């Protein structure tokens, strides 16, 4: 249980949220990378991190 001065960590980082918002708009990893000024590998890493979290919750 969290103390009064601790905040719960969000399930997604801001960047992961941006990536997934673009994914649901049917954007490719290339499109997302170009729009967010990151590499395609970084886009895939964000996707993998979220998928891994879904399979292995706390």
PDB file of C-alpha atoms in Angstrom:
ATOM      1  CA  UNK A   1       0.000   0.000   0.000  1.00  0.00           C
ATOM      2  CA  UNK A   2       1.280   3.462  -0.837  1.00  0.00           C
ATOM      3  CA  UNK A   3       1.913   6.078   1.804  1.00  0.00           C
ATOM      4  CA  UNK A   4       0.294   9.510   1.678  1.00  0.00           C
ATOM      5  CA  UNK A   5       3.340  11.101   0.033  1.00  0.00           C
ATOM      6  CA  UNK A   6       3.756   8.423  -2.668  1.00  0.00           C
ATOM      7  CA  UNK A   7       1.952   8.527  -5.983  1.00  0.00           C
ATOM      8  CA  UNK A   8       1.015   5.486  -8.027  1.00  0.00           C
ATOM      9  CA  UNK A   9       3.156   5.066 -11.132  1.00  0.00           C
ATOM     10  CA  UNK A  10       1.106   5.462 -14.314  1.00  0.00           C
ATOM     11  CA  UNK A  11       0.683   2.274 -16.331  1.00  0.00           C
ATOM     12  CA  UNK A  12       2.091   3.944 -19.460  1.00  0.00           C
ATOM     13  CA  UNK A  13       4.731   6.616 -19.844  1.00  0.00           C
ATOM     14  CA  UNK A  14       3.767   9.700 -21.809  1.00  0.00           C
ATOM     15  CA  UNK A  15       5.784   8.453 -24.782  1.00  0.00           C
ATOM     16  CA  UNK A  16       4.202   4.974 -24.658  1.00  0.00           C
ATOM     17  CA  UNK A  17       0.802   6.634 -24.626  1.00  0.00           C
ATOM     18  CA  UNK A  18       1.742   8.743 -27.671  1.00  0.00           C
ATOM     19  CA  UNK A  19       2.922   5.640 -29.524  1.00  0.00           C
ATOM     20  CA  UNK A  20      -0.268   3.716 -28.775  1.00  0.00           C
ATOM     21  CA  UNK A  21      -2.506   6.645 -29.672  1.00  0.00           C
ATOM     22  CA  UNK A  22      -0.868   6.634 -33.099  1.00  0.00           C
ATOM     23  CA  UNK A  23      -1.064   2.843 -33.376  1.00  0.00           C
ATOM     24  CA  UNK A  24      -4.831   2.880 -32.912  1.00  0.00           C
ATOM     25  CA  UNK A  25      -4.970   5.423 -35.735  1.00  0.00           C
ATOM     26  CA  UNK A  26      -3.447   2.652 -37.902  1.00  0.00           C
ATOM     27  CA  UNK A  27      -0.047   4.353 -38.219  1.00  0.00           C
ATOM     28  CA  UNK A  28       2.988   2.215 -39.052  1.00  0.00           C
ATOM     29  CA  UNK A  29       6.092   2.118 -36.882  1.00  0.00           C
ATOM     30  CA  UNK A  30       7.802   4.208 -39.562  1.00  0.00           C
ATOM     31  CA  UNK A  31       4.997   6.811 -39.481  1.00  0.00           C
ATOM     32  CA  UNK A  32       5.124   6.953 -35.684  1.00  0.00           C
ATOM     33  CA  UNK A  33       8.911   7.262 -35.611  1.00  0.00           C
ATOM     34  CA  UNK A  34       8.852  10.123 -38.086  1.00  0.00           C
ATOM     35  CA  UNK A  35       6.045  11.952 -36.303  1.00  0.00           C
ATOM     36  CA  UNK A  36       7.653  11.635 -32.848  1.00  0.00           C
ATOM     37  CA  UNK A  37      11.248  12.158 -34.077  1.00  0.00           C
ATOM     38  CA  UNK A  38      12.444   8.821 -32.713  1.00  0.00           C
ATOM     39  CA  UNK A  39      13.814   5.686 -34.376  1.00  0.00           C
ATOM     40  CA  UNK A  40      11.632   2.811 -35.514  1.00  0.00           C
ATOM     41  CA  UNK A  41      13.546   0.607 -33.045  1.00  0.00           C
ATOM     42  CA  UNK A  42      12.504   2.928 -30.204  1.00  0.00           C
ATOM     43  CA  UNK A  43       8.878   2.682 -31.326  1.00  0.00           C
ATOM     44  CA  UNK A  44       9.129  -1.121 -31.287  1.00  0.00           C
ATOM     45  CA  UNK A  45      10.757  -0.988 -27.834  1.00  0.00           C
ATOM     46  CA  UNK A  46       7.857   1.064 -26.459  1.00  0.00           C
ATOM     47  CA  UNK A  47       5.387  -1.436 -27.891  1.00  0.00           C
ATOM     48  CA  UNK A  48       7.360  -4.371 -26.472  1.00  0.00           C
ATOM     49  CA  UNK A  49       7.565  -2.774 -23.030  1.00  0.00           C
ATOM     50  CA  UNK A  50       3.801  -2.424 -22.836  1.00  0.00           C
ATOM     51  CA  UNK A  51       3.119  -5.903 -24.197  1.00  0.00           C
ATOM     52  CA  UNK A  52       5.626  -7.386 -21.716  1.00  0.00           C
ATOM     53  CA  UNK A  53       3.928  -5.514 -18.865  1.00  0.00           C
ATOM     54  CA  UNK A  54       0.534  -6.930 -19.878  1.00  0.00           C
ATOM     55  CA  UNK A  55       1.941 -10.468 -19.783  1.00  0.00           C
ATOM     56  CA  UNK A  56       3.937  -9.956 -16.549  1.00  0.00           C
ATOM     57  CA  UNK A  57       1.933  -7.621 -14.269  1.00  0.00           C
ATOM     58  CA  UNK A  58       3.444  -6.625 -10.919  1.00  0.00           C
TER      59      UNK A  58
END
